[in-house]
PDB file of C-alpha atoms and ligand atoms in Angstrom:
ATOM      1  CA  MET A   1     -48.682 -17.777  97.739  1.00  0.00           C
ATOM      2  CA  ARG A   2     -48.748 -17.027  93.950  1.00  0.00           C
ATOM      3  CA  ALA A   3     -46.154 -18.437  91.821  1.00  0.00           C
ATOM      4  CA  ARG A   4     -43.722 -15.996  90.596  1.00  0.00           C
ATOM      5  CA  LYS A   5     -44.081 -15.284  86.833  1.00  0.00           C
ATOM      6  CA  LEU A   6     -41.374 -17.113  84.667  1.00  0.00           C
ATOM      7  CA  LYS A   7     -38.583 -14.887  83.677  1.00  0.00           C
ATOM      8  CA  HIS A   8     -38.876 -13.225  80.073  1.00  0.00           C
ATOM      9  CA  ARG A   9     -41.682 -15.533  79.494  1.00  0.00           C
ATOM     10  CA  ASP A  10     -43.339 -13.751  76.762  1.00  0.00           C
ATOM     11  CA  GLU A  11     -40.050 -13.796  74.671  1.00  0.00           C
ATOM     12  CA  ARG A  12     -39.391 -17.338  75.551  1.00  0.00           C
ATOM     13  CA  LEU A  13     -42.657 -18.269  74.462  1.00  0.00           C
ATOM     14  CA  LEU A  14     -42.005 -16.486  71.013  1.00  0.00           C
ATOM     15  CA  ALA A  15     -38.963 -18.231  70.765  1.00  0.00           C
ATOM     16  CA  CYS A  16     -40.488 -21.764  70.914  1.00  0.00           C
ATOM     17  CA  ASP A  17     -41.387 -23.040  67.624  1.00  0.00           C
ATOM     18  CA  ASN A  18     -43.200 -26.057  68.843  1.00  0.00           C
ATOM     19  CA  ILE A  19     -46.008 -24.404  71.165  1.00  0.00           C
ATOM     20  CA  ILE A  20     -49.316 -23.598  69.687  1.00  0.00           C
ATOM     21  CA  THR A  21     -51.265 -21.334  72.054  1.00  0.00           C
ATOM     22  CA  ASP A  22     -55.103 -20.671  71.437  1.00  0.00           C
ATOM     23  CA  GLU A  23     -54.587 -17.610  73.411  1.00  0.00           C
ATOM     24  CA  PHE A  24     -57.818 -18.409  75.364  1.00  0.00           C
ATOM     25  CA  SER A  25     -59.988 -15.959  72.703  1.00  0.00           C
ATOM     26  CA  SER A  26     -63.567 -17.034  72.757  1.00  0.00           C
ATOM     27  CA  ASP A  27     -62.761 -18.745  69.323  1.00  0.00           C
ATOM     28  CA  PRO A  28     -60.215 -21.755  69.716  1.00  0.00           C
ATOM     29  CA  PRO A  29     -58.374 -22.649  66.715  1.00  0.00           C
ATOM     30  CA  SER A  30     -59.492 -26.189  64.578  1.00  0.00           C
ATOM     31  CA  LEU A  31     -56.440 -28.304  64.602  1.00  0.00           C
ATOM     32  CA  VAL A  32     -56.254 -31.527  62.623  1.00  0.00           C
ATOM     33  CA  PRO A  33     -53.076 -33.935  63.970  1.00  0.00           C
ATOM     34  CA  ALA A  34     -52.780 -35.243  60.302  1.00  0.00           C
ATOM     35  CA  GLU A  35     -51.866 -31.623  59.179  1.00  0.00           C
ATOM     36  CA  LEU A  36     -50.050 -30.785  62.098  1.00  0.00           C
ATOM     37  CA  PHE A  37     -47.879 -34.218  61.531  1.00  0.00           C
ATOM     38  CA  PRO A  38     -48.231 -35.031  57.891  1.00  0.00           C
ATOM     39  CA  ASP A  39     -45.619 -37.888  58.071  1.00  0.00           C
ATOM     40  CA  TYR A  40     -47.446 -39.619  60.895  1.00  0.00           C
ATOM     41  CA  SER A  41     -50.559 -41.400  61.100  1.00  0.00           C
ATOM     42  CA  LYS A  42     -50.936 -42.348  64.787  1.00  0.00           C
ATOM     43  CA  PHE A  43     -51.656 -39.543  67.133  1.00  0.00           C
ATOM     44  CA  ARG A  44     -51.869 -39.605  70.949  1.00  0.00           C
ATOM     45  CA  LEU A  45     -52.699 -36.590  73.349  1.00  0.00           C
ATOM     46  CA  GLU A  46     -51.469 -35.810  76.663  1.00  0.00           C
ATOM     47  CA  ILE A  47     -53.529 -33.609  78.941  1.00  0.00           C
ATOM     48  CA  GLY A  48     -51.896 -31.765  81.790  1.00  0.00           C
ATOM     49  CA  CYS A  49     -48.105 -32.460  80.525  1.00  0.00           C
ATOM     50  CA  GLY A  50     -46.461 -30.175  83.304  1.00  0.00           C
ATOM     51  CA  LYS A  51     -42.739 -30.176  82.219  1.00  0.00           C
ATOM     52  CA  GLY A  52     -42.968 -32.660  79.419  1.00  0.00           C
ATOM     53  CA  GLY A  53     -41.145 -35.497  80.976  1.00  0.00           C
ATOM     54  CA  PHE A  54     -43.601 -37.887  80.107  1.00  0.00           C
ATOM     55  CA  VAL A  55     -44.248 -36.723  76.531  1.00  0.00           C
ATOM     56  CA  ARG A  56     -40.347 -36.805  75.767  1.00  0.00           C
ATOM     57  CA  GLY A  57     -40.053 -40.397  76.933  1.00  0.00           C
ATOM     58  CA  GLU A  58     -43.037 -41.619  74.841  1.00  0.00           C
ATOM     59  CA  ALA A  59     -41.998 -39.671  71.802  1.00  0.00           C
ATOM     60  CA  ILE A  60     -38.938 -41.762  71.965  1.00  0.00           C
ATOM     61  CA  SER A  61     -40.244 -45.111  72.598  1.00  0.00           C
ATOM     62  CA  HIS A  62     -42.808 -44.790  70.009  1.00  0.00           C
ATOM     63  CA  PRO A  63     -41.204 -42.660  66.880  1.00  0.00           C
ATOM     64  CA  ASP A  64     -43.921 -43.950  64.689  1.00  0.00           C
ATOM     65  CA  THR A  65     -46.469 -41.873  66.724  1.00  0.00           C
ATOM     66  CA  ALA A  66     -47.134 -37.969  66.937  1.00  0.00           C
ATOM     67  CA  TYR A  67     -47.814 -36.619  70.161  1.00  0.00           C
ATOM     68  CA  ILE A  68     -49.798 -33.233  71.170  1.00  0.00           C
ATOM     69  CA  ALA A  69     -49.015 -32.488  74.826  1.00  0.00           C
ATOM     70  CA  VAL A  70     -51.518 -30.056  76.593  1.00  0.00           C
ATOM     71  CA  GLU A  71     -50.948 -27.818  79.244  1.00  0.00           C
ATOM     72  CA  LEU A  72     -52.914 -24.828  80.839  1.00  0.00           C
ATOM     73  CA  ILE A  73     -50.304 -22.863  82.495  1.00  0.00           C
ATOM     74  CA  THR A  74     -48.227 -20.942  79.788  1.00  0.00           C
ATOM     75  CA  ASP A  75     -45.237 -20.522  82.407  1.00  0.00           C
ATOM     76  CA  VAL A  76     -45.167 -24.348  82.687  1.00  0.00           C
ATOM     77  CA  ILE A  77     -45.576 -25.015  78.734  1.00  0.00           C
ATOM     78  CA  VAL A  78     -42.727 -22.705  77.908  1.00  0.00           C
ATOM     79  CA  GLN A  79     -40.393 -25.033  80.274  1.00  0.00           C
ATOM     80  CA  ALA A  80     -41.813 -28.054  78.845  1.00  0.00           C
ATOM     81  CA  ALA A  81     -41.009 -26.862  75.153  1.00  0.00           C
ATOM     82  CA  GLU A  82     -37.476 -25.415  75.992  1.00  0.00           C
ATOM     83  CA  ARG A  83     -36.598 -28.944  77.108  1.00  0.00           C
ATOM     84  CA  THR A  84     -38.278 -30.638  73.901  1.00  0.00           C
ATOM     85  CA  PRO A  85     -36.316 -29.196  70.920  1.00  0.00           C
ATOM     86  CA  LYS A  86     -38.099 -29.662  67.711  1.00  0.00           C
ATOM     87  CA  GLU A  87     -34.782 -30.738  65.828  1.00  0.00           C
ATOM     88  CA  GLU A  88     -34.974 -33.845  68.454  1.00  0.00           C
ATOM     89  CA  TYR A  89     -38.541 -34.277  69.063  1.00  0.00           C
ATOM     90  CA  LYS A  90     -40.281 -34.112  65.634  1.00  0.00           C
ATOM     91  CA  ASN A  91     -43.094 -36.051  66.686  1.00  0.00           C
ATOM     92  CA  VAL A  92     -44.107 -33.749  69.466  1.00  0.00           C
ATOM     93  CA  VAL A  93     -46.139 -30.241  69.598  1.00  0.00           C
ATOM     94  CA  PHE A  94     -47.422 -28.395  72.713  1.00  0.00           C
ATOM     95  CA  LEU A  95     -50.602 -26.920  72.921  1.00  0.00           C
ATOM     96  CA  ASN A  96     -51.334 -24.086  75.522  1.00  0.00           C
ATOM     97  CA  THR A  97     -55.081 -24.226  75.923  1.00  0.00           C
ATOM     98  CA  ASN A  98     -57.744 -25.486  78.933  1.00  0.00           C
ATOM     99  CA  ALA A  99     -58.629 -29.179  78.451  1.00  0.00           C
ATOM    100  CA  SER A 100     -62.131 -27.856  78.443  1.00  0.00           C
ATOM    101  CA  ARG A 101     -61.866 -26.667  74.747  1.00  0.00           C
ATOM    102  CA  LEU A 102     -60.293 -29.657  73.197  1.00  0.00           C
ATOM    103  CA  ASP A 103     -63.748 -30.896  71.914  1.00  0.00           C
ATOM    104  CA  ARG A 104     -63.838 -27.701  69.866  1.00  0.00           C
ATOM    105  CA  ILE A 105     -60.193 -27.810  68.889  1.00  0.00           C
ATOM    106  CA  PHE A 106     -59.932 -31.359  67.396  1.00  0.00           C
ATOM    107  CA  PRO A 107     -62.203 -33.646  65.115  1.00  0.00           C
ATOM    108  CA  ALA A 108     -63.820 -36.460  66.872  1.00  0.00           C
ATOM    109  CA  GLY A 109     -61.773 -39.742  66.199  1.00  0.00           C
ATOM    110  CA  SER A 110     -58.400 -37.790  66.502  1.00  0.00           C
ATOM    111  CA  PHE A 111     -56.467 -39.888  68.834  1.00  0.00           C
ATOM    112  CA  GLU A 112     -55.787 -43.501  69.692  1.00  0.00           C
ATOM    113  CA  ARG A 113     -54.703 -42.990  73.080  1.00  0.00           C
ATOM    114  CA  ILE A 114     -55.325 -39.874  75.685  1.00  0.00           C
ATOM    115  CA  HIS A 115     -53.083 -39.767  78.880  1.00  0.00           C
ATOM    116  CA  ILE A 116     -53.846 -38.128  81.756  1.00  0.00           C
ATOM    117  CA  ASN A 117     -51.193 -38.185  84.645  1.00  0.00           C
ATOM    118  CA  PHE A 118     -51.234 -37.104  87.905  1.00  0.00           C
ATOM    119  CA  CYS A 119     -54.031 -34.496  87.352  1.00  0.00           C
ATOM    120  CA  ASP A 120     -54.779 -31.972  90.008  1.00  0.00           C
ATOM    121  CA  PRO A 121     -56.816 -34.022  92.668  1.00  0.00           C
ATOM    122  CA  TRP A 122     -58.970 -31.097  93.676  1.00  0.00           C
ATOM    123  CA  PRO A 123     -60.012 -32.632  97.163  1.00  0.00           C
ATOM    124  CA  LYS A 124     -62.796 -30.192  98.092  1.00  0.00           C
ATOM    125  CA  LYS A 125     -66.237 -31.339  96.803  1.00  0.00           C
ATOM    126  CA  ARG A 126     -67.108 -27.994  95.815  1.00  0.00           C
ATOM    127  CA  ASN A 127     -64.157 -28.423  93.046  1.00  0.00           C
ATOM    128  CA  ALA A 128     -65.112 -31.632  91.862  1.00  0.00           C
ATOM    129  CA  LYS A 129     -65.924 -30.265  88.390  1.00  0.00           C
ATOM    130  CA  ARG A 130     -62.493 -28.978  87.940  1.00  0.00           C
ATOM    131  CA  ARG A 131     -60.923 -32.691  88.373  1.00  0.00           C
ATOM    132  CA  LEU A 132     -59.977 -33.895  84.707  1.00  0.00           C
ATOM    133  CA  THR A 133     -61.659 -37.229  85.441  1.00  0.00           C
ATOM    134  CA  CYS A 134     -65.144 -35.857  86.450  1.00  0.00           C
ATOM    135  CA  ARG A 135     -67.941 -37.099  84.116  1.00  0.00           C
ATOM    136  CA  THR A 136     -68.071 -33.875  82.563  1.00  0.00           C
ATOM    137  CA  PHE A 137     -64.484 -33.818  81.314  1.00  0.00           C
ATOM    138  CA  LEU A 138     -64.586 -37.653  80.507  1.00  0.00           C
ATOM    139  CA  SER A 139     -67.715 -37.250  78.195  1.00  0.00           C
ATOM    140  CA  LEU A 140     -66.235 -34.130  76.386  1.00  0.00           C
ATOM    141  CA  PHE A 141     -62.780 -36.406  75.817  1.00  0.00           C
ATOM    142  CA  ARG A 142     -64.546 -39.474  74.639  1.00  0.00           C
ATOM    143  CA  PRO A 143     -65.365 -38.334  71.035  1.00  0.00           C
ATOM    144  CA  LEU A 144     -61.850 -37.538  70.577  1.00  0.00           C
ATOM    145  CA  LEU A 145     -60.577 -41.009  70.783  1.00  0.00           C
ATOM    146  CA  SER A 146     -60.660 -43.293  67.546  1.00  0.00           C
ATOM    147  CA  ASP A 147     -62.065 -46.901  67.403  1.00  0.00           C
ATOM    148  CA  GLY A 148     -60.378 -49.044  70.007  1.00  0.00           C
ATOM    149  CA  GLY A 149     -58.611 -45.902  71.343  1.00  0.00           C
ATOM    150  CA  CYS A 150     -58.211 -45.441  75.413  1.00  0.00           C
ATOM    151  CA  ILE A 151     -57.811 -43.046  78.140  1.00  0.00           C
ATOM    152  CA  ALA A 152     -54.916 -44.060  80.366  1.00  0.00           C
ATOM    153  CA  PHE A 153     -54.955 -42.498  83.528  1.00  0.00           C
ATOM    154  CA  LYS A 154     -52.351 -42.572  86.533  1.00  0.00           C
ATOM    155  CA  THR A 155     -52.222 -41.203  89.857  1.00  0.00           C
ATOM    156  CA  ASP A 156     -50.699 -41.112  93.164  1.00  0.00           C
ATOM    157  CA  ASN A 157     -54.252 -39.952  94.826  1.00  0.00           C
ATOM    158  CA  ALA A 158     -55.915 -43.104  95.854  1.00  0.00           C
ATOM    159  CA  ASP A 159     -59.139 -40.834  96.959  1.00  0.00           C
ATOM    160  CA  LEU A 160     -59.165 -39.497  93.432  1.00  0.00           C
ATOM    161  CA  PHE A 161     -58.681 -42.942  91.710  1.00  0.00           C
ATOM    162  CA  GLU A 162     -61.797 -44.489  93.699  1.00  0.00           C
ATOM    163  CA  TYR A 163     -63.576 -41.280  92.968  1.00  0.00           C
ATOM    164  CA  SER A 164     -62.728 -41.502  89.128  1.00  0.00           C
ATOM    165  CA  LEU A 165     -63.816 -45.464  88.491  1.00  0.00           C
ATOM    166  CA  PRO A 166     -67.636 -44.782  88.740  1.00  0.00           C
ATOM    167  CA  GLU A 167     -66.922 -41.318  86.751  1.00  0.00           C
ATOM    168  CA  PHE A 168     -65.413 -43.494  83.865  1.00  0.00           C
ATOM    169  CA  GLU A 169     -68.378 -45.728  83.982  1.00  0.00           C
ATOM    170  CA  ALA A 170     -71.007 -42.809  84.052  1.00  0.00           C
ATOM    171  CA  ALA A 171     -69.317 -41.212  81.120  1.00  0.00           C
ATOM    172  CA  GLY A 172     -69.388 -44.345  78.969  1.00  0.00           C
ATOM    173  CA  TYR A 173     -66.250 -46.214  79.520  1.00  0.00           C
ATOM    174  CA  ARG A 174     -65.239 -49.567  80.832  1.00  0.00           C
ATOM    175  CA  THR A 175     -62.139 -49.695  82.684  1.00  0.00           C
ATOM    176  CA  GLU A 176     -59.612 -52.260  82.388  1.00  0.00           C
ATOM    177  CA  LYS A 177     -55.894 -53.074  83.526  1.00  0.00           C
ATOM    178  CA  VAL A 178     -57.058 -51.375  86.915  1.00  0.00           C
ATOM    179  CA  THR A 179     -54.007 -51.571  89.484  1.00  0.00           C
ATOM    180  CA  ARG A 180     -53.589 -49.549  92.687  1.00  0.00           C
ATOM    181  CA  ASP A 181     -49.836 -50.183  92.859  1.00  0.00           C
ATOM    182  CA  LEU A 182     -48.564 -49.814  89.217  1.00  0.00           C
ATOM    183  CA  HIS A 183     -44.834 -50.270  90.370  1.00  0.00           C
ATOM    184  CA  SER A 184     -45.653 -53.661  91.873  1.00  0.00           C
ATOM    185  CA  SER A 185     -47.876 -54.881  89.082  1.00  0.00           C
ATOM    186  CA  GLU A 186     -47.423 -56.597  85.517  1.00  0.00           C
ATOM    187  CA  TYR A 187     -48.092 -53.221  83.952  1.00  0.00           C
ATOM    188  CA  TYR A 188     -44.801 -51.613  85.525  1.00  0.00           C
ATOM    189  CA  GLY A 189     -43.099 -49.910  82.540  1.00  0.00           C
ATOM    190  CA  CYS A 190     -45.911 -49.713  80.127  1.00  0.00           C
ATOM    191  CA  ASP A 191     -45.354 -46.195  79.533  1.00  0.00           C
ATOM    192  CA  THR A 192     -42.859 -43.529  80.736  1.00  0.00           C
ATOM    193  CA  GLU A 193     -42.733 -42.520  84.425  1.00  0.00           C
ATOM    194  CA  THR A 194     -43.655 -38.818  84.924  1.00  0.00           C
ATOM    195  CA  GLU A 195     -41.797 -36.290  87.172  1.00  0.00           C
ATOM    196  CA  TYR A 196     -44.771 -36.570  89.639  1.00  0.00           C
ATOM    197  CA  GLU A 197     -44.769 -40.030  89.467  1.00  0.00           C
ATOM    198  CA  LYS A 198     -40.946 -40.388  90.386  1.00  0.00           C
ATOM    199  CA  ALA A 199     -41.468 -37.855  93.046  1.00  0.00           C
ATOM    200  CA  PHE A 200     -44.385 -39.857  94.667  1.00  0.00           C
ATOM    201  CA  SER A 201     -42.805 -43.384  93.957  1.00  0.00           C
ATOM    202  CA  GLU A 202     -39.499 -42.161  95.600  1.00  0.00           C
ATOM    203  CA  LYS A 203     -41.540 -41.371  98.627  1.00  0.00           C
ATOM    204  CA  GLY A 204     -43.271 -44.712  98.791  1.00  0.00           C
ATOM    205  CA  THR A 205     -46.722 -43.755  97.723  1.00  0.00           C
ATOM    206  CA  PRO A 206     -48.105 -46.414  95.577  1.00  0.00           C
ATOM    207  CA  ILE A 207     -49.433 -45.416  91.970  1.00  0.00           C
ATOM    208  CA  CYS A 208     -52.555 -46.168  90.619  1.00  0.00           C
ATOM    209  CA  ARG A 209     -53.365 -46.700  86.974  1.00  0.00           C
ATOM    210  CA  LEU A 210     -56.149 -47.900  84.716  1.00  0.00           C
ATOM    211  CA  GLU A 211     -57.096 -47.778  80.986  1.00  0.00           C
ATOM    212  CA  ALA A 212     -60.748 -46.721  79.935  1.00  0.00           C
ATOM    213  CA  TYR A 213     -62.396 -47.606  76.677  1.00  0.00           C
ATOM    214  CA  PRO A 214     -65.555 -46.321  75.228  1.00  0.00           C
ATOM    215  CA  SER A 215     -68.437 -48.678  75.917  1.00  0.00           C
ATOM    216  CA  ARG A 216     -70.954 -47.193  73.926  1.00  0.00           C
TER     217      ARG A 216
HETATM  218  C1  SAM B 301     -49.996 -32.029  89.005  1.00  0.00           C
HETATM  219  S1  SAM B 301     -49.333 -31.816  87.466  1.00  0.00           S
HETATM  220  C2  SAM B 301     -48.777 -33.168  86.684  1.00  0.00           C
HETATM  221  C3  SAM B 301     -47.900 -32.900  85.709  1.00  0.00           C
HETATM  222  C4  SAM B 301     -47.524 -34.255  84.966  1.00  0.00           C
HETATM  223  N1  SAM B 301     -48.406 -34.846  84.279  1.00  0.00           N
HETATM  224  C5  SAM B 301     -46.840 -35.214  85.847  1.00  0.00           C
HETATM  225  O1  SAM B 301     -47.323 -36.007  86.137  1.00  0.00           O
HETATM  226  O2  SAM B 301     -45.608 -34.878  86.350  1.00  0.00           O
HETATM  227  C6  SAM B 301     -51.135 -31.180  86.546  1.00  0.00           C
HETATM  228  C7  SAM B 301     -50.717 -30.473  85.242  1.00  0.00           C
HETATM  229  O3  SAM B 301     -52.044 -30.280  84.711  1.00  0.00           O
HETATM  230  C8  SAM B 301     -52.152 -29.035  84.538  1.00  0.00           C
HETATM  231  N2  SAM B 301     -53.625 -28.809  83.986  1.00  0.00           N
HETATM  232  C9  SAM B 301     -54.434 -28.678  85.322  1.00  0.00           C
HETATM  233  N3  SAM B 301     -55.840 -28.350  84.879  1.00  0.00           N
HETATM  234  C10 SAM B 301     -55.819 -28.439  83.381  1.00  0.00           C
HETATM  235  C11 SAM B 301     -56.577 -28.163  82.202  1.00  0.00           C
HETATM  236  N4  SAM B 301     -57.968 -27.963  82.703  1.00  0.00           N
HETATM  237  N5  SAM B 301     -56.276 -28.206  81.066  1.00  0.00           N
HETATM  238  C12 SAM B 301     -55.021 -28.436  80.824  1.00  0.00           C
HETATM  239  N6  SAM B 301     -54.036 -28.583  81.638  1.00  0.00           N
HETATM  240  C13 SAM B 301     -54.521 -28.667  82.924  1.00  0.00           C
HETATM  241  C14 SAM B 301     -51.716 -28.209  85.401  1.00  0.00           C
HETATM  242  O4  SAM B 301     -51.267 -26.916  84.746  1.00  0.00           O
HETATM  243  C15 SAM B 301     -50.623 -29.156  85.718  1.00  0.00           C
HETATM  244  O5  SAM B 301     -49.544 -28.825  85.109  1.00  0.00           O
END
């Protein structure tokens, strides 16, 4: 069943002063984090931000860092942006685009960290190329990291996690701080709980997490 379109979506999108949309035109916009946030020098990216709970938490706990939160679905990003008023969250901007376009939007070395949280697992093998942790996506994200930067990846899906570990390696990363039960590990609390994380951990599903650093 198709989800119902968000009520007054287009008016609400226009009313949000914290969403950049690339309108999925053939030429995506060129964005430079330091130009979007002239008062900041540290930048992080979240891919697939959903309704924005994670980026709000991180923006509060890292007030010296600016965040760009990417989401494919316009209905969803409008709800995220409405919950994240610009006056309160000066260090957050939302970007409505497909992750596959990020290498054309941002210059190399833009981000000290990229968060991928609870991305869609696409369990059928024929859809593997849609997983945000397949080697094609991971190779596309790698140049976006600055020196010493990493991808932080969390999921409730154990199969996706096991699939992703060799994908990171194949895409030129080494993985660190690997845990298959974040909430019982020494890394618990290292970042904000996402909406999906809360729902899955309340059901007793262990949360997997890793950090991946470019190795070449
Ligand atoms: C399962 S939800 C998780 C939301 C949030 N990260 C959380 O943990 O609560 C995955 C989100 O990623 C978005 N997404 C999936 N593929 C994407 C892509 N190629 N580019 C940008 N966003 C994508 C989906 O629209 C969805 O909102």
